[in-house]
mmCIF file of C-alpha atoms in Angstrom:
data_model
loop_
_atom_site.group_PDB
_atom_site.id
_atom_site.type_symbol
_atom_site.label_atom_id
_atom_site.label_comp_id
_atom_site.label_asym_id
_atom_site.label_seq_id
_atom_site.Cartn_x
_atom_site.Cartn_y
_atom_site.Cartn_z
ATOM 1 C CA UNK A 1 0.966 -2.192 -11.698
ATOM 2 C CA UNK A 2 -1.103 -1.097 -8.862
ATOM 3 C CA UNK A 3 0.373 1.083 -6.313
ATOM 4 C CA UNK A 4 -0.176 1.473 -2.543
ATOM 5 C CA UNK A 5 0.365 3.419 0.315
ATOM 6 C CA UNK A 6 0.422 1.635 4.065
ATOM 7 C CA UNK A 7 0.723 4.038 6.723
ATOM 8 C CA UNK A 8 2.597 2.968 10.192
ATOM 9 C CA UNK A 9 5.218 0.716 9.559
ATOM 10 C CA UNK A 10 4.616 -1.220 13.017
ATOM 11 C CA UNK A 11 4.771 -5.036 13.399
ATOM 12 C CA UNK A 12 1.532 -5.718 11.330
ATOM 13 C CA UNK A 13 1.913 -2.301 8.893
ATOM 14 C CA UNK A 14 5.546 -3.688 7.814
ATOM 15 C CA UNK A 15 4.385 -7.060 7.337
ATOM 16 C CA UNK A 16 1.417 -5.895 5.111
ATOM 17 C CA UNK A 17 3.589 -3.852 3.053
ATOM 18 C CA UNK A 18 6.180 -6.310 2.408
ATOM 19 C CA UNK A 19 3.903 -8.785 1.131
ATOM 20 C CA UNK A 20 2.191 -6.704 -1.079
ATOM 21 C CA UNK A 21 5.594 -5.872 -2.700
ATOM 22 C CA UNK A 22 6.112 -9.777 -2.597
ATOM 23 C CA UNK A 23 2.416 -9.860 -4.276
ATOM 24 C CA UNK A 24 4.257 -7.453 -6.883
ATOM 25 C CA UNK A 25 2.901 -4.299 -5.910
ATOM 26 C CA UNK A 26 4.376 -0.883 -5.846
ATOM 27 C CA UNK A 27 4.295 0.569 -1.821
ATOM 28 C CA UNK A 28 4.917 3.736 -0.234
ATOM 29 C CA UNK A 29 5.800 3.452 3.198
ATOM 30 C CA UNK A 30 4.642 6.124 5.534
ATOM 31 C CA UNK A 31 5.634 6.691 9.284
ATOM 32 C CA UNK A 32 6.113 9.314 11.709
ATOM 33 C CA UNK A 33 9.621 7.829 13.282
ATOM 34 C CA UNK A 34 12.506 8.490 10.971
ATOM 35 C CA UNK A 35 14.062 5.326 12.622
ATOM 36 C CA UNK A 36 11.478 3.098 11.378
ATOM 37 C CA UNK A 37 11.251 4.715 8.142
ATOM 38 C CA UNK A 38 15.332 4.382 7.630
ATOM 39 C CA UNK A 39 14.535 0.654 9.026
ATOM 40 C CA UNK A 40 12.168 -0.282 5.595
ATOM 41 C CA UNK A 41 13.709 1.607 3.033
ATOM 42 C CA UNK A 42 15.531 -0.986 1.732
ATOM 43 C CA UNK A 43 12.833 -3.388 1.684
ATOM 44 C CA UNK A 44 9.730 -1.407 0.636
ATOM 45 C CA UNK A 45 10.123 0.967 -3.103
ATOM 46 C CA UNK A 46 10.217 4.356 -1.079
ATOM 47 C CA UNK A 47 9.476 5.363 2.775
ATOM 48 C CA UNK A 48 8.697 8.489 3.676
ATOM 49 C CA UNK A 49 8.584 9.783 7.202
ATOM 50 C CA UNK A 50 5.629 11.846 8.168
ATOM 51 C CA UNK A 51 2.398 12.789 10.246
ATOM 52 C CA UNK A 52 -0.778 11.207 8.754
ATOM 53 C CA UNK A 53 -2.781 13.415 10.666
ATOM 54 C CA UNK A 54 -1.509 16.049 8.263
ATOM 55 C CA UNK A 55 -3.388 16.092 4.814
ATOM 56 C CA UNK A 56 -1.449 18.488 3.297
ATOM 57 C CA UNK A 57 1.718 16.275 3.776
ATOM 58 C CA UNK A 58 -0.143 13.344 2.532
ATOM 59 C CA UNK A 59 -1.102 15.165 -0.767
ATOM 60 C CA UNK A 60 2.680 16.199 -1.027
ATOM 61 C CA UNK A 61 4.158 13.244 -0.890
ATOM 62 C CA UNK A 62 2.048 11.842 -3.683
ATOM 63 C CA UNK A 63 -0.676 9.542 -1.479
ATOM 64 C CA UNK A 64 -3.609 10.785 -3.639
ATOM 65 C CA UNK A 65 -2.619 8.856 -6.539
ATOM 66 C CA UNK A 66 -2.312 5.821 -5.011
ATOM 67 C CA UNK A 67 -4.583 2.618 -5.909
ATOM 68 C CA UNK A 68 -5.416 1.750 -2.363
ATOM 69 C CA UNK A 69 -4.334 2.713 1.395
ATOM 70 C CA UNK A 70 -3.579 0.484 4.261
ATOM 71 C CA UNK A 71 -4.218 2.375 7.754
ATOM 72 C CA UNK A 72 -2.287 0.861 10.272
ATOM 73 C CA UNK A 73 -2.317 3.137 13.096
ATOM 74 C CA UNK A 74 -2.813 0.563 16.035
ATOM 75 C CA UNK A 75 -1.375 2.743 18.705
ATOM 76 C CA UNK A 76 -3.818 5.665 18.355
ATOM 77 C CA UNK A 77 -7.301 5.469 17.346
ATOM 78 C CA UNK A 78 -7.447 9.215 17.339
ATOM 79 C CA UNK A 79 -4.596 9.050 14.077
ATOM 80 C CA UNK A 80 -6.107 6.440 12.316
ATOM 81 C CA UNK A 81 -9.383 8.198 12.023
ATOM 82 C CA UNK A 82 -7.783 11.676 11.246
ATOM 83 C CA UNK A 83 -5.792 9.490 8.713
ATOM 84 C CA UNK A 84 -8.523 7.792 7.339
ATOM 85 C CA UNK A 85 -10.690 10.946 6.931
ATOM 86 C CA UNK A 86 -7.930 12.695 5.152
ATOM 87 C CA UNK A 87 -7.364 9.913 2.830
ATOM 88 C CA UNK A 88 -11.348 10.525 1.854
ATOM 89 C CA UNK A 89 -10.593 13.918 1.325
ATOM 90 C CA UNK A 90 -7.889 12.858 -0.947
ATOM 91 C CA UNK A 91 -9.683 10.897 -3.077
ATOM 92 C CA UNK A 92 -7.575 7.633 -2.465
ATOM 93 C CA UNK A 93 -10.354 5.059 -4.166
ATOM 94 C CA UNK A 94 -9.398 2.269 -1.558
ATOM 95 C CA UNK A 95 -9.392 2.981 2.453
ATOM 96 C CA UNK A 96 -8.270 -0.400 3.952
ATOM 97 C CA UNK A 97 -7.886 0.374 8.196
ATOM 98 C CA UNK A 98 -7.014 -1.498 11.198
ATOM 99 C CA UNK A 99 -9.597 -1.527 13.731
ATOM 100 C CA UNK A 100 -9.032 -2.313 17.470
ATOM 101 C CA UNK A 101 -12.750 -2.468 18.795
ATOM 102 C CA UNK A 102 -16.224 -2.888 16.928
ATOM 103 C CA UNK A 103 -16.703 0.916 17.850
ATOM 104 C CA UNK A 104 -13.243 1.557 16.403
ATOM 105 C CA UNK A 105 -14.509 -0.245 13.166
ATOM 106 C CA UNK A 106 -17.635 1.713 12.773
ATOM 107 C CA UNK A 107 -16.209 5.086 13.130
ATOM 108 C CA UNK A 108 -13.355 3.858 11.057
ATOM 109 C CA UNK A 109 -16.450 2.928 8.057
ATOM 110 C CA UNK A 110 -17.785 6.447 8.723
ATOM 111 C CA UNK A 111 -14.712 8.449 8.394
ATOM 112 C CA UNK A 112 -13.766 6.456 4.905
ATOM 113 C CA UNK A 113 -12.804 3.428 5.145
ATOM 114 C CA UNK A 114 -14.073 0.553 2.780
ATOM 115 C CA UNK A 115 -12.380 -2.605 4.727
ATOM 116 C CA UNK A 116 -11.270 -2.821 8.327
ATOM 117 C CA UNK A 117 -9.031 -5.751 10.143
ATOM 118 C CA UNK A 118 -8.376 -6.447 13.390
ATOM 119 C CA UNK A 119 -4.569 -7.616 13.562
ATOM 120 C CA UNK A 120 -5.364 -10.149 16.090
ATOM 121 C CA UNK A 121 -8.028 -12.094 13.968
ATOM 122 C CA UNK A 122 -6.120 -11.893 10.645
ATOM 123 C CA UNK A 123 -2.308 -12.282 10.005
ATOM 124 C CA UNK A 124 -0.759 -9.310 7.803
ATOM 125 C CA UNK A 125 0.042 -11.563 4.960
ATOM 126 C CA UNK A 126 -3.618 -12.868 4.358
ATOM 127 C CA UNK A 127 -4.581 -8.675 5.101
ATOM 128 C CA UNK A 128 -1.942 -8.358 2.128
ATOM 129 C CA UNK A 129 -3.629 -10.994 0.020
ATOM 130 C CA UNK A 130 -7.091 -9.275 0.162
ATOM 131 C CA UNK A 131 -6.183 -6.074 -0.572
ATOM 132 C CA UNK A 132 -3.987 -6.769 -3.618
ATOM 133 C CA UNK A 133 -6.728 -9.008 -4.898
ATOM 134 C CA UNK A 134 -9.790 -6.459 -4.937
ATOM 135 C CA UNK A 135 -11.739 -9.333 -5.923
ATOM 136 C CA UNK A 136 -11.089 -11.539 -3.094
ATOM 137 C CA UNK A 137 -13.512 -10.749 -0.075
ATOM 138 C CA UNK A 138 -11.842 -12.997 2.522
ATOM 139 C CA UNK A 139 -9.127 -15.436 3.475
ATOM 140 C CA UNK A 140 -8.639 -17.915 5.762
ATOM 141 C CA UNK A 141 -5.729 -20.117 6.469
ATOM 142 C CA UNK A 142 -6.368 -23.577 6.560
ATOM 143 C CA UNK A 143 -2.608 -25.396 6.933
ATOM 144 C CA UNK A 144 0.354 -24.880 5.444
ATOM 145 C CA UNK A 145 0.334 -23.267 1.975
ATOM 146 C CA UNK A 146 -3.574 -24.237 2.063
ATOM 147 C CA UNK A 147 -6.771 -21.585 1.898
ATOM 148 C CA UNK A 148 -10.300 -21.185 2.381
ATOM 149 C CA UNK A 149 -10.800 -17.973 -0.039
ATOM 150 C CA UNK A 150 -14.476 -15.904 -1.013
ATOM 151 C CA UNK A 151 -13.730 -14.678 -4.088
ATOM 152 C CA UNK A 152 -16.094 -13.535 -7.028
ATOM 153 C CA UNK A 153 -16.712 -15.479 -9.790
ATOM 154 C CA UNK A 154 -13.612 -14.615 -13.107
ATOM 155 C CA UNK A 155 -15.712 -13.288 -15.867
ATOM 156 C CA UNK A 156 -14.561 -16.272 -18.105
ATOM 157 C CA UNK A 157 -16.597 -18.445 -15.937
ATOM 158 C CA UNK A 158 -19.700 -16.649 -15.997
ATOM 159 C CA UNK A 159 -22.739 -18.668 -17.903
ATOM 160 C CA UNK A 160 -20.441 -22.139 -17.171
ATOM 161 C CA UNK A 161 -21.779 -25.071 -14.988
ATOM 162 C CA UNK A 162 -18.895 -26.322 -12.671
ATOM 163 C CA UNK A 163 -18.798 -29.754 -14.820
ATOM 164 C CA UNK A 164 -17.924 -27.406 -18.028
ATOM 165 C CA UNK A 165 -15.373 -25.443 -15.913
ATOM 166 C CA UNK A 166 -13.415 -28.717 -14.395
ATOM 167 C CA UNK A 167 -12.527 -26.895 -11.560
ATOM 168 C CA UNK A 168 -11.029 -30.196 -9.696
ATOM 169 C CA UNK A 169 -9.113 -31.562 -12.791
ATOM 170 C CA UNK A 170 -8.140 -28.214 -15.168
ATOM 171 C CA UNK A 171 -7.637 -25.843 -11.985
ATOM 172 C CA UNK A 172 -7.025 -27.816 -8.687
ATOM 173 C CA UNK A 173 -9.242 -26.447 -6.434
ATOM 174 C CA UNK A 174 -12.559 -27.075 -5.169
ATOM 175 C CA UNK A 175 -15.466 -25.166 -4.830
ATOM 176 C CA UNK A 176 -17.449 -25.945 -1.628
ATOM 177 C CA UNK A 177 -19.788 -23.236 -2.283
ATOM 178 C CA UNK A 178 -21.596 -20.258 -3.920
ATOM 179 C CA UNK A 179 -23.019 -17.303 -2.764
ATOM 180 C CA UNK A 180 -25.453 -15.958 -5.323
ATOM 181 C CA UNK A 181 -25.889 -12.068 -5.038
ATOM 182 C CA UNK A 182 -29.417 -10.862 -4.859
ATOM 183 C CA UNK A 183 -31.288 -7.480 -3.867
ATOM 184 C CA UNK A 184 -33.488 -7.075 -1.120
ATOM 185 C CA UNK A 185 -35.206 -4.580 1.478
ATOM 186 C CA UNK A 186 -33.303 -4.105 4.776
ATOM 187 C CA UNK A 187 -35.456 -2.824 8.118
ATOM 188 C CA UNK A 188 -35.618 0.609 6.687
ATOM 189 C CA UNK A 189 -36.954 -0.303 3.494
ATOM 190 C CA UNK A 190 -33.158 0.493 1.861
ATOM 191 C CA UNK A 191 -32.354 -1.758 -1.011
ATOM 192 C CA UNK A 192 -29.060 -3.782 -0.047
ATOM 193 C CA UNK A 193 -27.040 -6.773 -2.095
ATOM 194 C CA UNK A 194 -27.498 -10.221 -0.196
ATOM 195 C CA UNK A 195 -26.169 -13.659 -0.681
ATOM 196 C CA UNK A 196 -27.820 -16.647 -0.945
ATOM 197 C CA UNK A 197 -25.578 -19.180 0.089
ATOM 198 C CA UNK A 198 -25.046 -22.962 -2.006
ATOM 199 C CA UNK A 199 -23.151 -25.056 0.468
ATOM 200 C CA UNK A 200 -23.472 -28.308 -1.843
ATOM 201 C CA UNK A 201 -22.683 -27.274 -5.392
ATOM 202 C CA UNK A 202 -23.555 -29.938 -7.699
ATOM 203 C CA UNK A 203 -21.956 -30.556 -11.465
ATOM 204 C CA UNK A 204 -24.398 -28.728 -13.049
ATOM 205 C CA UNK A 205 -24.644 -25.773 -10.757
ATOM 206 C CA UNK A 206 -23.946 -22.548 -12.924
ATOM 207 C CA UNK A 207 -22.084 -19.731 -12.370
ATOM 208 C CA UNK A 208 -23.912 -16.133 -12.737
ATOM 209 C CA UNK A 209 -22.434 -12.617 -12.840
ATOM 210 C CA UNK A 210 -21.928 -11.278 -9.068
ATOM 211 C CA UNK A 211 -21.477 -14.878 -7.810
ATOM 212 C CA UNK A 212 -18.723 -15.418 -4.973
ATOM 213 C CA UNK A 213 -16.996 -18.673 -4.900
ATOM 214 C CA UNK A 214 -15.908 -20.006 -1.882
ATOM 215 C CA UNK A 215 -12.898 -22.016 -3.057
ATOM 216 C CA UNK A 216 -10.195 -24.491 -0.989
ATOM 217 C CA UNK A 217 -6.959 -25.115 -2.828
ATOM 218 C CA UNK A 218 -3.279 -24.536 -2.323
ATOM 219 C CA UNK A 219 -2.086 -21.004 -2.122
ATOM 220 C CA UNK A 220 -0.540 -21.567 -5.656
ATOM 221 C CA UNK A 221 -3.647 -22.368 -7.348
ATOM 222 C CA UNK A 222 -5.670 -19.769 -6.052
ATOM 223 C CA UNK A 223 -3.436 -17.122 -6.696
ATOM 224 C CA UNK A 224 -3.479 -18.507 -10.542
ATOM 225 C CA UNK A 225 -7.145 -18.288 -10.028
ATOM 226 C CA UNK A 226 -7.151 -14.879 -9.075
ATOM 227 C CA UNK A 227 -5.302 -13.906 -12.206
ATOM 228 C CA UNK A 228 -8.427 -15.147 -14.518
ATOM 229 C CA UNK A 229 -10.395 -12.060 -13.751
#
């Protein structure tokens, strides 16, 4: 069971943590106002009340052996980049932030952080959905109980044309398209993963290792698709 850590309980912090323990994750909730700690503790496994800003209470209260962390510090930049930073220096394997500006975001990416959101782009729950599913890069709400998902390809599909795989009758979802992974050169001659994008998959398209799919179905048959990995 994979545990987590989401750190200020706000609007869009509580919401994130409660669906992840919906999702059936294990969540520490972390804030500096015992009233909003006290608030959650019924509804989230354990809250704790303290400053982020403070590694040393971080490490004590057990955040370095968490999975992944959610940063969700919207009221001060300054805190969520201290906290991010001292989540690096933790060790904490995933950094997931919120990020009120583009400059926000990049700092954010500098200090630690693997993902950023900005809360008014993406609702909490989808945040929730991406982070428990490591394997999901993105959702997108279509209508109700209805997604637009990237997700990369489950390793029992791998070597399987989409005719072999039935995706439509077996698993109730279609796949309207795939983005095959491929190295190139960026401006400064780096070596960086791209995507070449399929937008019309045909029957006898096949998957390959490092593939993302980008898949439309109802919430309940992607999440079942999420568990083939």
């Amino acid at each position: 069971m994979r545990e987590y850590a989401v750190i200020g309980l706000g609007q869009f912090g509580a919401t994130v943590a409660r669906t992840l323990v919906e999702l059936g994750g294990v969540v520490i909730g972390i804030d500096a106002d015992m009233d909003i700690v006290e608030r959650y503790k019924d509804d989230l496994g354990q809250t704790i009340c303290l400053d982020a800003t403070d590694e040393a209470a971080l490490r004590a209260a057990g955040v370095a052996d968490v999975d992944t962390a959610v940063v969700a510090l919207g009221e001060s930049t300054e805190a969520a980049i201290l906290a991010t930073a001292n989540l690096k220096n933790l060790g904490v394997g995933q950094i997931v932030a919120r990020a009120n500006s583009a400059l926000h975001e990049r700092v954010l990416k500098l200090v630690g952080a693997r993902r950023t959101y900005n809360p008014e782009e993406r609702m909490a729950s989808h945040v929730a959905r991406a982070i428990i599913s490591p394997d999901v890069h993105e959702v997108i709400p279509l209508s109700s109980g209805h997604s637009l998902v990237e997700v990369e390809a489950p390793r029992p599909w791998i070597g399987k044309t989409l005719s072999q795989l039935s995706v439509r009758g077996e698993h109730k979802i279609n796949i309207v398209g795939i983005k095959h992974r491929r190295l190139a050169v960026d401006d400064r001659g780096r070596s960086v993963v791209a995507y070449d994008l399929n937008d019309l998959p045909a029957a006898d398209d096949r998957i390959a290792e490092g593939d993302v799919l980008l898949v439309v179905g109802s919430d309940e048959r992607i999440r079942a698709l999420e568990k083939l990995r």
